[in-house]
Coordinates of C-alpha atoms in Angstrom, one line a residue:
M1 CA -24.6 63.5 5.5
R2 CA -23.0 66.2 7.6
S3 CA -21.0 69.3 6.9
H4 CA -19.8 69.9 10.5
Y5 CA -19.8 68.4 13.9
C6 CA -22.1 70.3 16.3
A7 CA -19.6 71.8 18.6
E8 CA -17.1 72.7 15.9
L9 CA -19.4 75.6 15.0
S10 CA -18.9 79.1 16.5
A11 CA -19.8 82.8 16.1
A12 CA -17.3 82.8 13.1
D13 CA -19.8 80.6 11.2
I14 CA -22.8 83.0 11.5
G15 CA -24.6 83.0 8.2
K16 CA -23.4 79.7 7.0
E17 CA -25.7 76.9 5.7
V18 CA -24.9 73.7 7.6
K19 CA -25.9 70.0 7.6
L20 CA -25.8 68.3 11.0
C21 CA -26.6 64.8 12.3
G22 CA -27.0 63.6 15.8
W23 CA -29.3 62.7 18.7
V24 CA -32.0 64.7 20.5
N25 CA -30.5 65.6 23.8
T26 CA -33.4 67.7 25.0
Y27 CA -36.7 69.0 23.5
R28 CA -38.6 72.1 24.5
D29 CA -41.8 73.6 22.9
H30 CA -42.0 77.3 23.7
G31 CA -45.5 78.3 22.5
G32 CA -45.1 77.0 19.0
V33 CA -41.4 77.5 18.5
I34 CA -39.5 74.3 19.2
F35 CA -36.0 74.2 20.6
I36 CA -33.9 71.0 20.3
D37 CA -30.4 70.5 21.7
L38 CA -28.7 68.3 19.1
R39 CA -25.9 66.1 20.3
D40 CA -23.0 64.3 18.6
R41 CA -19.6 63.2 19.8
S42 CA -18.3 66.8 19.8
G43 CA -21.0 68.3 22.0
L44 CA -24.3 70.2 21.7
I45 CA -25.9 72.9 19.6
Q46 CA -29.3 74.5 19.8
L47 CA -31.7 74.0 16.9
V48 CA -34.6 76.4 16.4
C49 CA -37.7 75.1 14.6
D50 CA -40.1 78.0 13.9
P51 CA -43.1 77.5 11.5
A52 CA -42.4 81.0 10.2
D53 CA -39.1 79.6 8.8
S54 CA -40.2 76.1 7.8
V55 CA -43.6 74.6 8.3
S56 CA -42.4 71.1 7.3
A57 CA -39.3 71.2 9.6
H58 CA -41.6 72.4 12.5
E59 CA -44.1 69.6 11.8
V60 CA -41.3 67.0 12.0
A61 CA -39.8 68.6 15.1
S62 CA -43.2 68.4 16.9
K63 CA -43.0 64.6 16.8
V64 CA -39.4 64.1 18.0
R65 CA -38.5 63.0 21.5
D66 CA -35.3 62.3 23.5
E67 CA -32.6 60.2 21.7
Y68 CA -34.3 60.4 18.2
V69 CA -31.7 60.4 15.5
L70 CA -32.0 63.5 13.3
K71 CA -30.5 64.8 10.1
I72 CA -31.0 68.6 9.6
K73 CA -30.2 71.5 7.4
G74 CA -30.2 75.1 8.5
K75 CA -28.4 78.4 8.9
I76 CA -26.2 79.6 11.8
R77 CA -27.3 82.8 13.5
A78 CA -26.4 84.6 16.7
R79 CA -28.6 84.0 19.8
G80 CA -30.8 86.9 20.9
E81 CA -29.7 89.5 23.4
G82 CA -29.6 88.0 26.9
L83 CA -30.0 84.4 25.6
V84 CA -26.3 83.5 25.3
N85 CA -25.4 80.3 27.3
P86 CA -21.9 80.7 28.7
K87 CA -21.8 77.0 29.9
L88 CA -22.2 75.7 26.3
K89 CA -19.3 75.8 23.8
T90 CA -21.8 76.8 21.2
G91 CA -23.7 79.0 23.6
E92 CA -23.5 82.2 21.4
I93 CA -25.2 80.6 18.3
E94 CA -28.1 78.5 17.2
V95 CA -29.3 76.8 14.0
V96 CA -32.5 77.9 12.3
V97 CA -33.7 74.6 10.8
S98 CA -35.0 74.6 7.2
D99 CA -35.2 70.8 6.8
M100 CA -35.4 68.0 9.3
T101 CA -35.4 64.2 8.8
V102 CA -36.0 61.6 11.6
E103 CA -33.4 58.9 10.6
N104 CA -34.6 56.7 13.5
P105 CA -36.9 57.1 16.4
S106 CA -36.1 55.9 19.9
E107 CA -38.1 53.7 22.3
P108 CA -38.7 55.3 25.8
L109 CA -35.3 55.0 27.6
P110 CA -34.7 52.6 30.5
F111 CA -32.7 55.4 32.2
M112 CA -31.8 59.0 31.4
I113 CA -28.5 59.6 29.6
N114 CA -26.0 61.3 32.0
D115 CA -27.8 60.0 35.1
N116 CA -24.8 58.5 37.0
S117 CA -27.0 57.4 39.9
V118 CA -28.4 54.5 37.8
N119 CA -27.5 51.0 39.0
E120 CA -24.3 49.8 37.3
D121 CA -25.8 46.4 36.2
I122 CA -28.6 48.3 34.3
R123 CA -26.1 50.7 32.8
L124 CA -23.9 47.8 31.6
K125 CA -27.0 46.0 30.2
Y126 CA -27.7 49.0 28.0
R127 CA -24.0 49.9 27.6
F128 CA -24.7 51.4 24.1
L129 CA -26.9 54.0 25.8
D130 CA -24.5 54.5 28.8
L131 CA -21.7 55.3 26.3
R132 CA -23.7 58.3 25.1
N133 CA -23.0 59.8 28.5
E134 CA -20.9 63.0 28.1
R135 CA -18.4 61.8 30.8
L136 CA -17.8 58.5 29.1
Q137 CA -17.6 60.1 25.7
N138 CA -14.8 62.3 27.1
I139 CA -13.1 59.3 28.7
F140 CA -12.9 57.3 25.5
K141 CA -11.6 60.4 23.5
M142 CA -8.8 60.7 26.0
R143 CA -8.2 56.9 25.9
S144 CA -7.7 57.2 22.1
K145 CA -5.3 60.1 22.5
A146 CA -3.3 58.3 25.1
A147 CA -2.9 55.2 22.8
I148 CA -1.9 57.3 19.9
A149 CA 0.6 59.2 22.1
A150 CA 2.1 55.9 23.3
R151 CA 2.5 54.6 19.8
N152 CA 4.1 57.9 18.6
A153 CA 6.5 58.0 21.5
L154 CA 7.6 54.4 21.0
D155 CA 7.9 54.9 17.3
R156 CA 10.1 58.0 17.8
L157 CA 12.3 55.9 20.2
G158 CA 12.8 53.2 17.5
F159 CA 10.4 50.5 18.7
I160 CA 8.7 48.1 16.3
E161 CA 5.1 47.1 16.9
F162 CA 4.3 43.4 16.9
E163 CA 1.2 41.2 17.4
T164 CA 1.7 38.0 19.4
P165 CA -0.6 35.0 19.6
I166 CA -3.9 35.0 21.5
L167 CA -4.2 31.2 21.4
T168 CA -1.1 29.8 23.1
R169 CA -0.2 27.4 25.9
A170 CA -0.6 27.6 29.6
T171 CA 2.4 28.9 31.5
P172 CA 2.7 29.6 35.2
E173 CA 2.5 33.4 35.6
G174 CA 0.8 33.8 38.9
A175 CA -2.9 33.6 37.9
R176 CA -5.3 31.1 36.5
D177 CA -5.4 30.8 32.7
Y178 CA -8.5 30.9 30.5
L179 CA -8.5 27.6 28.6
V180 CA -9.9 27.1 25.1
P181 CA -10.6 23.5 24.0
S182 CA -9.3 22.4 20.6
R183 CA -11.7 20.7 18.2
V184 CA -8.9 19.4 16.0
Y185 CA -7.0 17.9 19.0
P186 CA -9.7 16.5 21.4
G187 CA -8.7 16.7 25.0
Q188 CA -6.1 19.4 24.4
F189 CA -6.4 23.1 25.2
Y190 CA -5.0 26.4 24.2
A191 CA -4.7 29.1 26.9
L192 CA -5.3 32.8 26.5
P193 CA -2.2 34.8 27.3
Q194 CA -1.8 36.3 30.8
S195 CA 0.8 38.5 29.1
P196 CA 3.0 38.3 25.9
Q197 CA 6.0 37.6 28.2
L198 CA 7.6 34.6 26.5
F199 CA 6.9 35.8 23.0
K200 CA 8.5 39.2 23.5
Q201 CA 11.6 37.4 24.9
L202 CA 11.6 35.2 21.8
L203 CA 11.5 38.4 19.7
M204 CA 14.6 39.6 21.5
C205 CA 16.3 36.3 20.7
S206 CA 15.2 36.9 17.1
G207 CA 17.2 40.1 16.8
F208 CA 14.4 42.7 17.1
D209 CA 15.9 44.8 19.8
K210 CA 13.0 47.1 20.5
Y211 CA 9.5 45.6 20.6
F212 CA 6.2 47.0 21.7
Q213 CA 2.5 46.0 21.5
I214 CA -0.7 47.4 22.9
A215 CA -1.7 43.9 24.0
K216 CA -4.8 42.2 25.3
C217 CA -4.2 40.0 28.3
F218 CA -6.4 37.5 30.1
R219 CA -6.4 36.4 33.7
D220 CA -9.0 34.2 35.5
E221 CA -8.8 35.9 38.9
D222 CA -11.0 37.5 41.5
L223 CA -12.0 40.9 40.4
R224 CA -12.1 44.3 42.1
A225 CA -12.5 47.9 41.1
D226 CA -9.2 48.1 39.2
R227 CA -9.2 44.5 37.7
Q228 CA -11.0 42.9 34.7
P229 CA -10.7 39.3 33.3
E230 CA -9.4 40.9 30.0
F231 CA -7.3 44.0 30.1
T232 CA -4.9 46.0 27.9
Q233 CA -1.3 46.8 28.6
I234 CA 1.4 48.8 26.8
D235 CA 4.0 46.0 26.5
I236 CA 7.6 46.9 25.9
E237 CA 10.9 45.0 25.6
M238 CA 14.4 46.1 24.7
S239 CA 17.8 44.3 24.1
F240 CA 21.3 45.3 25.1
I241 CA 20.1 47.4 28.0
E242 CA 20.6 47.9 31.8
Q243 CA 17.7 48.6 34.1
E244 CA 18.4 52.3 34.0
D245 CA 17.7 52.3 30.2
I246 CA 14.2 50.8 30.8
L247 CA 13.3 53.3 33.5
N248 CA 14.4 56.3 31.4
M249 CA 12.5 55.0 28.4
A250 CA 9.3 54.4 30.4
E251 CA 9.4 57.9 31.9
E252 CA 9.7 59.4 28.5
V253 CA 6.7 57.4 27.2
L254 CA 4.6 58.1 30.3
K255 CA 5.4 61.8 30.0
D256 CA 4.1 61.9 26.4
V257 CA 1.0 59.8 27.3
F258 CA 0.0 62.0 30.2
A259 CA 0.7 65.1 28.2
A260 CA -1.9 63.8 25.7
C261 CA -4.3 63.5 28.8
G262 CA -3.6 67.1 29.9
Y263 CA -0.9 66.6 32.5
D264 CA 2.6 67.9 32.7
I265 CA 4.3 65.3 34.8
K266 CA 7.8 65.8 36.2
T267 CA 10.7 63.4 35.5
P268 CA 12.8 61.7 36.7
F269 CA 10.4 59.9 39.2
P270 CA 11.6 59.4 42.7
R271 CA 12.8 55.9 43.6
M272 CA 12.4 53.6 46.6
S273 CA 13.4 50.1 47.5
Y274 CA 10.7 47.4 48.1
K275 CA 12.0 47.1 51.6
E276 CA 11.6 50.8 52.3
A277 CA 8.2 51.0 50.7
T278 CA 6.8 48.1 52.7
E279 CA 8.5 49.0 56.0
K280 CA 7.4 52.7 55.9
Y281 CA 4.1 52.5 54.1
G282 CA 3.0 48.9 54.4
S283 CA 2.7 48.6 50.7
D284 CA 4.8 48.0 47.6
K285 CA 2.7 50.6 45.9
P286 CA 2.6 53.5 48.4
D287 CA 0.5 56.6 47.8
L288 CA 2.8 59.5 48.3
R289 CA 0.2 62.3 48.0
Y290 CA 0.4 62.4 51.8
D291 CA 2.9 61.4 54.4
L292 CA 1.9 59.3 57.4
A293 CA 5.0 57.0 57.3
M294 CA 5.4 54.2 59.8
V295 CA 8.3 54.0 62.2
D296 CA 9.9 50.8 63.6
V297 CA 9.8 50.7 67.4
I298 CA 10.2 47.0 68.0
D299 CA 13.5 47.6 70.0
I300 CA 11.7 50.0 72.4
F301 CA 8.8 47.6 72.9
A302 CA 11.2 44.8 73.6
R303 CA 11.9 46.6 76.9
S304 CA 8.3 46.9 77.9
T305 CA 6.8 44.9 80.8
N306 CA 3.9 43.7 78.6
E307 CA 4.5 40.0 77.9
I308 CA 2.8 40.2 74.5
F309 CA 4.9 43.0 73.2
S310 CA 8.2 41.7 74.6
S311 CA 7.6 38.2 73.2
I312 CA 6.8 39.6 69.7
A313 CA 9.9 41.7 69.9
K314 CA 12.2 38.7 70.6
D315 CA 12.1 37.8 66.9
P316 CA 12.6 41.1 64.9
K317 CA 13.2 39.2 61.6
K318 CA 9.7 37.5 61.6
N319 CA 7.8 40.1 63.6
R320 CA 7.1 43.8 63.5
I321 CA 6.0 46.5 65.9
K322 CA 5.2 49.7 63.9
A323 CA 4.2 53.2 65.0
L324 CA 2.0 55.5 62.9
K325 CA 1.8 59.1 63.9
V326 CA -1.3 61.2 63.1
P327 CA -0.4 64.9 63.4
N328 CA -2.9 66.8 65.5
G329 CA -5.0 63.6 65.7
D330 CA -6.0 64.4 69.3
N331 CA -8.0 67.3 68.0
I332 CA -9.3 65.5 64.9
F333 CA -10.5 62.2 66.3
S334 CA -12.5 61.5 69.5
K335 CA -11.5 58.8 71.9
R336 CA -14.6 56.9 70.8
E337 CA -13.5 57.1 67.2
M338 CA -10.0 55.9 68.0
N339 CA -11.4 52.9 69.8
R340 CA -13.4 52.1 66.7
F341 CA -10.3 52.1 64.6
E342 CA -9.4 48.7 66.2
E343 CA -12.5 47.2 64.5
F344 CA -11.1 48.3 61.1
V345 CA -7.7 46.7 61.5
R346 CA -9.1 43.5 63.0
K347 CA -10.7 42.8 59.6
F348 CA -7.2 42.4 58.2
G349 CA -5.8 40.1 60.9
A350 CA -4.8 42.5 63.6
Q351 CA -5.0 41.3 67.2
G352 CA -5.5 44.8 68.4
L353 CA -4.4 48.4 68.0
G354 CA -2.8 50.5 70.7
Y355 CA -2.3 54.2 70.8
F356 CA -0.7 57.1 72.8
Q357 CA -1.8 60.7 72.9
M358 CA 0.8 63.5 73.2
K359 CA -0.2 65.9 75.9
E360 CA 1.5 69.0 77.4
D361 CA 3.0 66.8 80.1
G362 CA 4.0 63.9 77.9
L363 CA 2.5 60.6 76.5
K364 CA -0.8 59.5 77.9
G365 CA -2.7 56.3 77.3
P366 CA -3.4 52.8 78.7
L367 CA -0.1 51.5 77.4
C368 CA 2.1 53.9 79.3
K369 CA 2.2 51.7 82.4
F370 CA 4.2 49.1 80.6
F371 CA 7.1 51.5 79.7
A372 CA 9.9 53.2 81.7
E373 CA 9.9 57.0 81.5
E374 CA 13.1 56.9 79.3
D375 CA 11.4 54.6 76.8
L376 CA 8.4 56.8 76.5
K377 CA 10.7 59.8 75.8
E378 CA 12.4 57.7 73.1
I379 CA 9.0 57.0 71.5
V380 CA 8.4 60.7 71.5
S381 CA 11.7 61.4 69.9
R382 CA 11.7 58.7 67.3
C383 CA 8.2 59.5 66.2
D384 CA 8.8 63.2 66.3
L385 CA 5.7 63.8 68.4
K386 CA 4.2 67.3 69.1
V387 CA 1.5 68.2 71.5
G388 CA -1.9 67.1 70.1
D389 CA -0.4 64.2 68.0
V390 CA -1.7 60.7 68.3
V391 CA 0.5 57.6 67.6
F392 CA -1.0 54.2 66.8
F393 CA 0.8 50.9 67.2
G394 CA 0.5 47.6 65.4
A395 CA 2.3 44.4 66.6
G396 CA 2.6 40.8 65.3
K397 CA 3.8 38.8 62.4
K398 CA 5.7 40.9 59.8
K399 CA 3.4 40.2 56.8
V400 CA 0.2 40.8 58.8
V401 CA 1.3 44.0 60.5
L402 CA 2.7 45.6 57.4
D403 CA -0.5 44.8 55.6
Y404 CA -3.0 46.1 58.1
M405 CA -1.0 49.1 59.1
G406 CA -0.6 50.0 55.4
R407 CA -4.4 49.8 55.0
F408 CA -4.9 51.7 58.2
R409 CA -2.7 54.5 56.8
I410 CA -4.9 54.8 53.7
F411 CA -8.0 54.7 55.9
L412 CA -6.8 57.5 58.1
A413 CA -5.8 59.7 55.2
E414 CA -9.4 59.2 53.8
Q415 CA -11.0 60.0 57.1
M416 CA -8.8 63.1 57.5
G417 CA -9.5 64.3 54.0
I418 CA -5.8 64.9 53.3
I419 CA -5.5 63.2 49.9
D420 CA -4.9 65.8 47.2
Q421 CA -7.0 64.5 44.3
D422 CA -5.3 66.8 41.8
K423 CA -1.8 65.4 42.5
M424 CA 0.0 62.9 40.3
E425 CA 2.7 61.3 42.5
F426 CA 4.8 58.8 40.5
L427 CA 7.4 56.5 42.1
W428 CA 9.7 53.7 41.1
V429 CA 9.8 50.8 43.5
L430 CA 13.0 48.7 43.0
D431 CA 14.9 45.7 44.5
F432 CA 12.0 43.4 44.9
P433 CA 12.5 40.0 46.5
M434 CA 13.0 37.3 43.8
F435 CA 10.9 34.8 45.7
E436 CA 8.0 34.8 48.1
Q437 CA 6.9 32.0 50.4
N438 CA 3.4 30.5 49.9
D439 CA 1.1 29.3 52.7
D440 CA 2.2 25.7 52.2
G441 CA 5.9 26.6 52.6
S442 CA 6.8 26.4 48.9
Y443 CA 8.2 29.4 47.0
S444 CA 7.0 31.2 43.9
A445 CA 8.5 34.0 41.9
M446 CA 7.3 37.4 43.1
H447 CA 7.2 38.8 39.6
H448 CA 7.8 35.8 37.3
P449 CA 10.4 33.1 37.0
F450 CA 12.1 34.8 34.0
T451 CA 13.3 37.8 36.1
R452 CA 17.0 38.1 36.5
P453 CA 18.1 37.6 40.2
K454 CA 20.7 40.0 41.7
N455 CA 22.4 37.7 44.1
I456 CA 21.3 34.1 43.2
D457 CA 23.9 32.4 45.5
E458 CA 22.3 33.6 48.8
E459 CA 21.5 30.6 51.1
D460 CA 18.1 32.0 52.2
L461 CA 15.7 32.3 49.2
E462 CA 14.1 35.3 50.9
D463 CA 17.3 37.2 50.8
I464 CA 17.6 36.9 47.0
L465 CA 16.7 40.2 45.2
S466 CA 15.6 40.7 41.6
V467 CA 16.4 43.3 38.9
A468 CA 12.7 44.2 38.8
H469 CA 10.8 47.5 38.8
D470 CA 7.3 48.8 39.4
V471 CA 6.1 52.2 38.5
V472 CA 3.5 53.4 41.0
L473 CA 1.0 56.3 40.7
N474 CA -1.1 57.5 43.6
G475 CA -1.1 54.2 45.3
F476 CA -1.8 52.1 42.2
E477 CA 0.7 49.8 40.4
L478 CA 0.7 51.4 37.0
G479 CA 3.2 49.0 35.4
G480 CA 5.9 46.5 36.2
G481 CA 8.8 44.8 34.5
S482 CA 12.3 43.5 35.0
V483 CA 15.6 42.7 33.3
R484 CA 15.2 39.1 32.2
I485 CA 17.4 36.0 32.5
H486 CA 19.1 35.6 29.2
K487 CA 21.3 32.6 29.9
N488 CA 20.1 29.0 29.8
D489 CA 22.0 27.8 32.9
M490 CA 20.7 30.7 35.1
Q491 CA 17.1 30.1 33.9
Q492 CA 17.4 26.4 34.8
K493 CA 18.8 27.3 38.2
V494 CA 15.8 29.5 39.0
F495 CA 13.4 26.9 37.8
K496 CA 15.1 24.4 40.1
L497 CA 14.8 26.7 43.1
L498 CA 11.1 26.9 42.4
G499 CA 10.8 23.1 42.5
I500 CA 10.4 22.7 38.7
D501 CA 12.4 19.6 37.7
E502 CA 14.2 19.2 34.4
A503 CA 11.4 17.1 32.8
E504 CA 8.8 19.8 33.7
Q505 CA 11.2 22.5 32.4
R506 CA 11.5 20.8 29.0
E507 CA 7.7 20.2 28.9
K508 CA 6.6 23.7 29.7
F509 CA 9.5 25.9 28.7
G510 CA 11.6 23.9 26.2
F511 CA 11.2 26.5 23.5
L512 CA 12.4 29.3 25.7
L513 CA 15.4 27.3 27.0
D514 CA 16.3 26.5 23.4
A515 CA 16.1 30.2 22.5
L516 CA 18.3 31.1 25.4
S517 CA 20.9 28.5 24.3
F518 CA 21.3 30.1 20.8
G519 CA 22.8 33.4 21.6
A520 CA 20.1 35.3 23.5
P521 CA 21.0 39.0 24.1
P522 CA 20.7 40.8 27.5
H523 CA 17.1 42.1 27.5
G524 CA 14.3 43.5 29.7
G525 CA 11.2 45.6 29.6
I526 CA 8.1 46.8 31.2
A527 CA 4.3 46.5 30.8
I528 CA 2.2 49.5 31.6
G529 CA -1.5 48.9 32.6
F530 CA -3.3 51.0 29.9
D531 CA -6.8 50.7 31.4
R532 CA -5.5 51.6 34.9
L533 CA -3.5 54.5 33.4
V534 CA -6.7 55.9 31.7
M535 CA -8.7 55.3 35.0
L536 CA -6.2 57.5 36.9
A537 CA -5.8 60.1 34.2
T538 CA -9.6 60.6 34.0
K539 CA -10.1 60.3 37.8
S540 CA -12.5 57.5 37.4
T541 CA -13.3 55.3 40.4
S542 CA -13.5 52.0 38.5
I543 CA -11.6 50.5 35.7
R544 CA -15.0 49.5 34.2
D545 CA -15.6 53.1 33.3
V546 CA -12.6 53.2 30.9
I547 CA -13.3 49.9 29.1
A548 CA -15.9 50.1 26.3
F549 CA -17.7 46.8 27.1
P550 CA -16.5 45.6 30.5
K551 CA -17.5 42.7 32.7
T552 CA -19.1 43.1 36.1
Q553 CA -17.3 42.1 39.3
R554 CA -18.8 38.7 38.8
A555 CA -17.0 38.4 35.4
Q556 CA -20.3 38.6 33.5
C557 CA -21.4 40.8 30.6
P558 CA -25.0 42.0 31.2
L559 CA -25.2 43.3 27.6
T560 CA -24.3 40.0 25.8
K561 CA -25.1 37.7 28.7
A562 CA -21.6 36.2 28.5
P563 CA -20.5 33.6 29.6
S564 CA -23.2 31.4 28.2
E565 CA -23.9 27.7 27.9
A566 CA -22.7 25.7 24.8
N567 CA -25.1 23.4 23.1
S568 CA -24.7 19.6 23.0
E569 CA -23.4 19.7 19.4
Q570 CA -20.7 22.2 20.1
L571 CA -19.6 20.1 23.2
R572 CA -19.6 16.9 21.1
E573 CA -17.4 18.5 18.4
L574 CA -14.9 19.5 21.2
G575 CA -15.0 16.1 22.8
L576 CA -16.3 17.6 26.1
R577 CA -19.0 16.3 28.4
L578 CA -20.3 18.4 31.3
R579 CA -20.7 16.9 34.7
E580 CA -24.3 17.1 36.0
K581 CA -24.9 20.0 38.4
E582 CA -25.3 18.8 42.0
K583 CA -28.9 19.0 43.1
T584 CA -29.3 21.2 46.1
N585 CA -32.4 21.7 48.3
H586 CA -33.3 25.3 48.9

C-alpha cells in the first residue's frame, strides 16, 4: 500500500511519484487549498490538496479530521520560497496529492495526541492512542534497538538463548509469587517466576556454559515509579568463571546496548564495597553524579556533654552519627529552610537533625555548647569545612540513620539543582552481606540463598559476605547477580543457616540439590533490568513510559480492566470458592 515511509523522503526525491499511508496529524484549510500533516512511525510530511491538481482528492481532504487513517498518491515537490520548515525532517518538501482514500475515520479524541499533561489513568485507558505520541514512539524504537544490541552482543560472546518455564513452582526469592490454580490438579498451584534463577542454574548443570534470555519476570509486590508486577530482564549465566569474568562480560554488553541508545559509556566501571557505599552515601545504589558524601563522627560526639549523643556513641557497632557537608550551604539555604529539613528526615524515622554553620570565626550553631573547642576543630578538619559551608548531623540506630541521611543527601542535591541530567555514572557495588536480619530476629538472604558466601564459617551471620555484585546507574540498581553455590553440602549449609530444615530443603529444592550432586560446574551470572535500562537511557521519569501496556501503581490495567472477576463456572472447574466479601457500613 505504500512506497515509502513519510520521513524517509527528502529533497533528493523531488519529482518522484509516491504512495504513503498514515494518520492525519494536523489539518489546515487555507482558502481552498488544504494542508495535511501526515504521520507514520517515521515522522511527518506535509500533503497539499489543491482542487487545481485533483478535484476528487481535494473533496476527500475537505472531510478528513485529526487521526483519520489515509492512503494517498502524489508527487514530491520543493516547498515555496520562505516556506521551508527547518524543525521538520521533511521541511524542505511536500506532496502534491493526486489521489486520497480514507481507510478509516476517527471518533473525536478523548485527549490530544502529544499532550503530556493528560491524567495518566486516562492515557493508560486509551493506551493505543497514547502510543501514537512522538515521544513514546521514539522510546519504543530505542527499546527495540537496545534489545537487538543485547542479543547481538551476547551472540558474539558465544551465549545461547533459551526460554524457561512461565508456569513453575513457588520458591522463596524475596517477594510474593503470583499463583495460578491448576484445573487438572485441584487445590494445587503453579507460580509465575520471579526470575529464571533455578532454571538457568540447571542449564549450567546441563553443560550449556553460556545462557541468556530476555525474560519476563513476575513479582506481587508494592509498586513505585520504577517497579511493575511484570517486568523484563536480560538474564545471563556462565560456567567455569570467576566474578571478574561476569563483570567484564556485563560491561561489554552494556557498552553495546547503550551505544545503540546513543551513549558512549566508559569502561571499566568504578567499584565500591557495599560497606563503603552505605556508610558514605546511605545507599547500596549511590548516585555519583554529585558528591555530598557522609563522614563518620561518632567518636567525636562520644566526647560531647550531650547525653543523647554520648549514649548513642557508646555502641558504634549498632549506632551511627553521620555528618553531611553542604558546600556554601550557608549562602544557599536560609535558617528557616534548614529548620524545615528536620521535617523531611523525620518522615523516615529520624529523631532530629542537627547542623553547624562554618563562619569566619569558626563553627556556629546550637550544638556548639556541647563540644570542647578541640572537638569543634576536629569536626572542621574531618569534614573539610570552608567558610560558608553547612554540615548536618544524623544520629541513632545504624540502619535508620544511613537510610534517612542517604535520602536527605538526594533531597539536598535536588534542592540545590546540582544533578547533571546528561551524565551516565555507572558503578559496581561488591561484597554484599550474605544475610540480613528481619524485624522478627530471623535472617534471610540479602540477594538469594543460592549466592556463594565468601566466609561461611564466621560466627556472626552479619559478618558473612557474599560473592555478589550490583551494577548501579545514576542511583538506580540496573542489575544484580552473583557467583552461585555449586556444591551440594555448601547449599545445604546455607539453607540450614536460614532455618530451612532438611525436609523443607527436599520439598522445595530437591531438584536443585540433586543437580548439584551430579557434577555441577562453578557458575554465576547477572540479570539486567531491561525496562529500567530503557527508562534511564530515554530519561523517562516512570518505568510505565517504557512498557507498551503497563499496569498502574495499583497494579491495574485501565485498558483491559485487569484484574477481573472469574465466573462461577471457571471457579468450579478450578475447585475454588471465594469467601464472601465482608459487609462494611459507609
